[in-house]
């Protein structure tokens, strides 16, 4: 399939405007390597999640103690893909999980997902999150690495509408539009990233076809 | 949360807000930044067309809400959702408490829902011994402070980082830094535990999409995702007005809502939940999922031919963002629970007349909200209509009744005005044309601007001598509409206008049967008298013999043009006449620039006159959409036009508003004059005698070296 370069350009520009870090990858393996390197390079001490350096209340301090290593959650991959990523993680001493996310609600380092659609006009990712594990991986992680197959890019939300309706039609369904990292401007209108969800969003545009 | 009993108390509260330095600074910075952000956000989008589409789609849905509810219920139930319809706020709260009881829930996390604010849900849940935690950062902050939101999108906009740091110090029992990024992280960590412990999550809903049975949530922080995922029970509280037939309707609103709310192309998250999803801790691995629809007067409102458009609201908060009064007094004084222009209206319908009666008067009628509304709601007009309705329900205030009686009797009104010139003798300052020593009835608070005296001779009395010679084969036949201020206070403005037009082949007439346009009556909530004067005016003009009805008062012009056809539209004998009348109405600048096409050659070459600033009257730039003509005229007449900041923000006059809320009027006036001063202009011109009265009187009190005139006067001076 011929990739519409203009649409791709718009997506990269719009996602960049909301502080998403966009890169292009040729293969899924390349995306795995990116993820492992990113997690390994994360500065936080394996025990710490964001905010541990601050003055927290006792119960909140306790919550970080549940975390014992750097963790990547990659639910939704097939066996072969998961094994491929696991090899990379083992090599770097990272923990890789694809279920039991509820045991890691204190925080995980990286959530890895492959997205279902992209909307160029706003730099938006569409992720079918009906699996609770997928949902949680994108919510409790500090960095979300999202792979977007370029063939799934649509120009506008209207263009994506038939496919969106298809997802929603297969109930129950939990469908997420994700545009940039979690953000707030609730204190003095100053923008701050990572209030409840990811502090960073990395988008890997995968030249899938 | 505004809930004062008397107007006096309400004004005192507003004054407190005016004295809050942090609030003033925060609101000013916000108002300015929002303006730019909004323009950028809508760049490349046909905003007007999008608004019209949204309004039409919403109207379609509003006309069949009960039907849509049924369709949605069936669809959602098929997907395992329990759907409820609550008639009242109390009923909605009861249903939610019962769900908590039935499922043995004790701890609740909530994401932001204005509807839950409307029903005061938290109070009810807490009364049942349930622990409720708001997880939206702003909502959490105000919950901890036990106050209501001061903005629909940014509920804690009235607070500083220092106040938040203090609050968080209390909550964590550890000293907190005032660094905003750190405070946000503290909230992230403190709230995470709350999600984990909670057994029930409560969210609102921006949409209930009928064709799919899904709700849509538009959020930035990601808290609604956690609230709807982690606890085993999820309750979505949703106004029935959020029902929308198709996903397309919702996608369309998403193109506008974030742009209008925060200047974002889209929010970080839009979440679509269809049916009871997987939930590891729920019964049989499924979520216990309820949607509670709230009526609370909405279904009845949907039947009202006029007020039904209120249900188009998408809760973006833009009507507050652009409101000059909100900017002054903040959200706690500009709404009971719902904030801003829409808040004034919703307060009446959801929380009753008592809560609304003072609020609805605090609208200066500048039209900024109407222009920014992404659902095309005619907010200022509806606010006036509610004001009038409250007066009808409660009985009209005596001064308001008297004004109505006097003004709807033209001869009596004009006699009184003419008599006033004798009465004002002892207080008149002959050299300046201002009233010195304001009479007692005005009170001390009116002294922020000097008030003019009534002219010795009204324009209508001078007209027989002033009237230019009859033009043979005129290009245009024009009837002048002066309005009261130019007729009785500033006839020189009318004379200047006539002089500018004279010599361009225009046959001018001044019909003597004309009276006040009626806008002051609308502002006072006297709709019947307002209709009476409208009828008199429409009948005073021989419409077959005029091409244009030209008025130099922007407020009169927009009132004649937009309100008359509506006001008289239900009278079969007057409807057509009012329509034609309105069609012929034109403002001075548009007539002179666009119709007559005056050009450089019509003016003398004059250098060294200094810079001239322009104030764009609300009812001209927004009321009539006229922005270019007056500025072009200034340039063509060779004036050194110096643009100033916020030219199109209200000067604070607002007719009777300035009498009712002098503290606010004064602040708006000072802001305007400060901006003009910063432009370095020695003269300020505008298109409305009301604005001239306010600005000139203010400049006089401040002793600013500023000449304030109607644009016609400046043009007449330079005419060849």
PDB file of N, CA, C and O in Angstrom, chain B residues 393-415:
ATOM      1  N   UNK B 393     -42.339  36.795  37.518  1.00  0.00           N
ATOM      2  CA  UNK B 393     -42.703  35.844  38.575  1.00  0.00           C
ATOM      3  C   UNK B 393     -42.702  36.494  39.956  1.00  0.00           C
ATOM      4  O   UNK B 393     -43.525  36.188  40.796  1.00  0.00           O
ATOM      5  N   UNK B 394     -41.743  37.387  40.151  1.00  0.00           N
ATOM      6  CA  UNK B 394     -41.558  37.944  41.497  1.00  0.00           C
ATOM      7  C   UNK B 394     -42.187  39.311  41.681  1.00  0.00           C
ATOM      8  O   UNK B 394     -42.219  39.830  42.783  1.00  0.00           O
ATOM      9  N   UNK B 395     -42.619  39.907  40.596  1.00  0.00           N
ATOM     10  CA  UNK B 395     -43.078  41.290  40.658  1.00  0.00           C
ATOM     11  C   UNK B 395     -41.919  42.195  40.266  1.00  0.00           C
ATOM     12  O   UNK B 395     -40.785  41.954  40.647  1.00  0.00           O
ATOM     13  N   UNK B 396     -42.231  43.203  39.491  1.00  0.00           N
ATOM     14  CA  UNK B 396     -41.192  44.093  38.978  1.00  0.00           C
ATOM     15  C   UNK B 396     -40.781  45.107  40.041  1.00  0.00           C
ATOM     16  O   UNK B 396     -41.604  45.572  40.812  1.00  0.00           O
ATOM     17  N   UNK B 397     -39.511  45.445  40.063  1.00  0.00           N
ATOM     18  CA  UNK B 397     -39.035  46.479  40.976  1.00  0.00           C
ATOM     19  C   UNK B 397     -39.647  47.815  40.548  1.00  0.00           C
ATOM     20  O   UNK B 397     -39.821  48.059  39.351  1.00  0.00           O
ATOM     21  N   UNK B 398     -39.974  48.663  41.510  1.00  0.00           N
ATOM     22  CA  UNK B 398     -40.686  49.909  41.199  1.00  0.00           C
ATOM     23  C   UNK B 398     -39.937  50.788  40.180  1.00  0.00           C
ATOM     24  O   UNK B 398     -40.545  51.246  39.207  1.00  0.00           O
ATOM     25  N   UNK B 399     -38.629  51.027  40.358  1.00  0.00           N
ATOM     26  CA  UNK B 399     -37.956  51.894  39.384  1.00  0.00           C
ATOM     27  C   UNK B 399     -38.033  51.326  37.977  1.00  0.00           C
ATOM     28  O   UNK B 399     -38.180  52.063  36.994  1.00  0.00           O
ATOM     29  N   UNK B 400     -37.982  50.012  37.894  1.00  0.00           N
ATOM     30  CA  UNK B 400     -38.022  49.347  36.613  1.00  0.00           C
ATOM     31  C   UNK B 400     -39.398  49.524  35.966  1.00  0.00           C
ATOM     32  O   UNK B 400     -39.521  49.812  34.774  1.00  0.00           O
ATOM     33  N   UNK B 401     -40.446  49.397  36.768  1.00  0.00           N
ATOM     34  CA  UNK B 401     -41.808  49.590  36.254  1.00  0.00           C
ATOM     35  C   UNK B 401     -41.981  51.016  35.769  1.00  0.00           C
ATOM     36  O   UNK B 401     -42.503  51.276  34.685  1.00  0.00           O
ATOM     37  N   UNK B 402     -41.499  51.970  36.587  1.00  0.00           N
ATOM     38  CA  UNK B 402     -41.650  53.385  36.231  1.00  0.00           C
ATOM     39  C   UNK B 402     -40.948  53.679  34.926  1.00  0.00           C
ATOM     40  O   UNK B 402     -41.488  54.319  34.038  1.00  0.00           O
ATOM     41  N   UNK B 403     -39.729  53.154  34.807  1.00  0.00           N
ATOM     42  CA  UNK B 403     -38.970  53.357  33.583  1.00  0.00           C
ATOM     43  C   UNK B 403     -39.769  52.833  32.390  1.00  0.00           C
ATOM     44  O   UNK B 403     -39.889  53.493  31.363  1.00  0.00           O
ATOM     45  N   UNK B 404     -40.335  51.654  32.578  1.00  0.00           N
ATOM     46  CA  UNK B 404     -41.124  51.046  31.508  1.00  0.00           C
ATOM     47  C   UNK B 404     -42.296  51.911  31.133  1.00  0.00           C
ATOM     48  O   UNK B 404     -42.561  52.169  29.960  1.00  0.00           O
ATOM     49  N   UNK B 405     -43.012  52.390  32.143  1.00  0.00           N
ATOM     50  CA  UNK B 405     -44.202  53.210  31.894  1.00  0.00           C
ATOM     51  C   UNK B 405     -43.829  54.499  31.178  1.00  0.00           C
ATOM     52  O   UNK B 405     -44.481  54.905  30.224  1.00  0.00           O
ATOM     53  N   UNK B 406     -42.781  55.122  31.667  1.00  0.00           N
ATOM     54  CA  UNK B 406     -42.381  56.405  31.096  1.00  0.00           C
ATOM     55  C   UNK B 406     -41.903  56.226  29.654  1.00  0.00           C
ATOM     56  O   UNK B 406     -42.320  56.941  28.749  1.00  0.00           O
ATOM     57  N   UNK B 407     -41.050  55.220  29.459  1.00  0.00           N
ATOM     58  CA  UNK B 407     -40.447  55.098  28.136  1.00  0.00           C
ATOM     59  C   UNK B 407     -41.413  54.625  27.067  1.00  0.00           C
ATOM     60  O   UNK B 407     -41.223  54.898  25.893  1.00  0.00           O
ATOM     61  N   UNK B 408     -42.430  53.883  27.486  1.00  0.00           N
ATOM     62  CA  UNK B 408     -43.358  53.438  26.443  1.00  0.00           C
ATOM     63  C   UNK B 408     -44.361  54.540  26.090  1.00  0.00           C
ATOM     64  O   UNK B 408     -45.151  54.399  25.171  1.00  0.00           O
ATOM     65  N   UNK B 409     -44.286  55.665  26.797  1.00  0.00           N
ATOM     66  CA  UNK B 409     -45.089  56.820  26.426  1.00  0.00           C
ATOM     67  C   UNK B 409     -44.110  57.894  25.923  1.00  0.00           C
ATOM     68  O   UNK B 409     -43.531  58.640  26.700  1.00  0.00           O
ATOM     69  N   UNK B 410     -43.927  57.931  24.619  1.00  0.00           N
ATOM     70  CA  UNK B 410     -42.871  58.773  24.055  1.00  0.00           C
ATOM     71  C   UNK B 410     -42.986  60.234  24.481  1.00  0.00           C
ATOM     72  O   UNK B 410     -42.010  60.862  24.883  1.00  0.00           O
ATOM     73  N   UNK B 411     -44.220  60.754  24.406  1.00  0.00           N
ATOM     74  CA  UNK B 411     -44.377  62.182  24.693  1.00  0.00           C
ATOM     75  C   UNK B 411     -44.011  62.499  26.140  1.00  0.00           C
ATOM     76  O   UNK B 411     -43.320  63.474  26.422  1.00  0.00           O
ATOM     77  N   UNK B 412     -44.459  61.626  27.037  1.00  0.00           N
ATOM     78  CA  UNK B 412     -44.140  61.822  28.454  1.00  0.00           C
ATOM     79  C   UNK B 412     -42.624  61.733  28.654  1.00  0.00           C
ATOM     80  O   UNK B 412     -42.009  62.567  29.330  1.00  0.00           O
ATOM     81  N   UNK B 413     -42.022  60.722  28.049  1.00  0.00           N
ATOM     82  CA  UNK B 413     -40.587  60.490  28.188  1.00  0.00           C
ATOM     83  C   UNK B 413     -39.793  61.697  27.690  1.00  0.00           C
ATOM     84  O   UNK B 413     -38.909  62.217  28.362  1.00  0.00           O
ATOM     85  N   UNK B 414     -40.165  62.170  26.528  1.00  0.00           N
ATOM     86  CA  UNK B 414     -39.429  63.291  25.952  1.00  0.00           C
ATOM     87  C   UNK B 414     -39.668  64.581  26.741  1.00  0.00           C
ATOM     88  O   UNK B 414     -38.767  65.395  26.892  1.00  0.00           O
ATOM     89  N   UNK B 415     -40.881  64.743  27.259  1.00  0.00           N
ATOM     90  CA  UNK B 415     -41.151  65.921  28.084  1.00  0.00           C
ATOM     91  C   UNK B 415     -40.276  65.890  29.333  1.00  0.00           C
ATOM     92  O   UNK B 415     -39.692  66.897  29.733  1.00  0.00           O
TER      93      UNK B 415
END
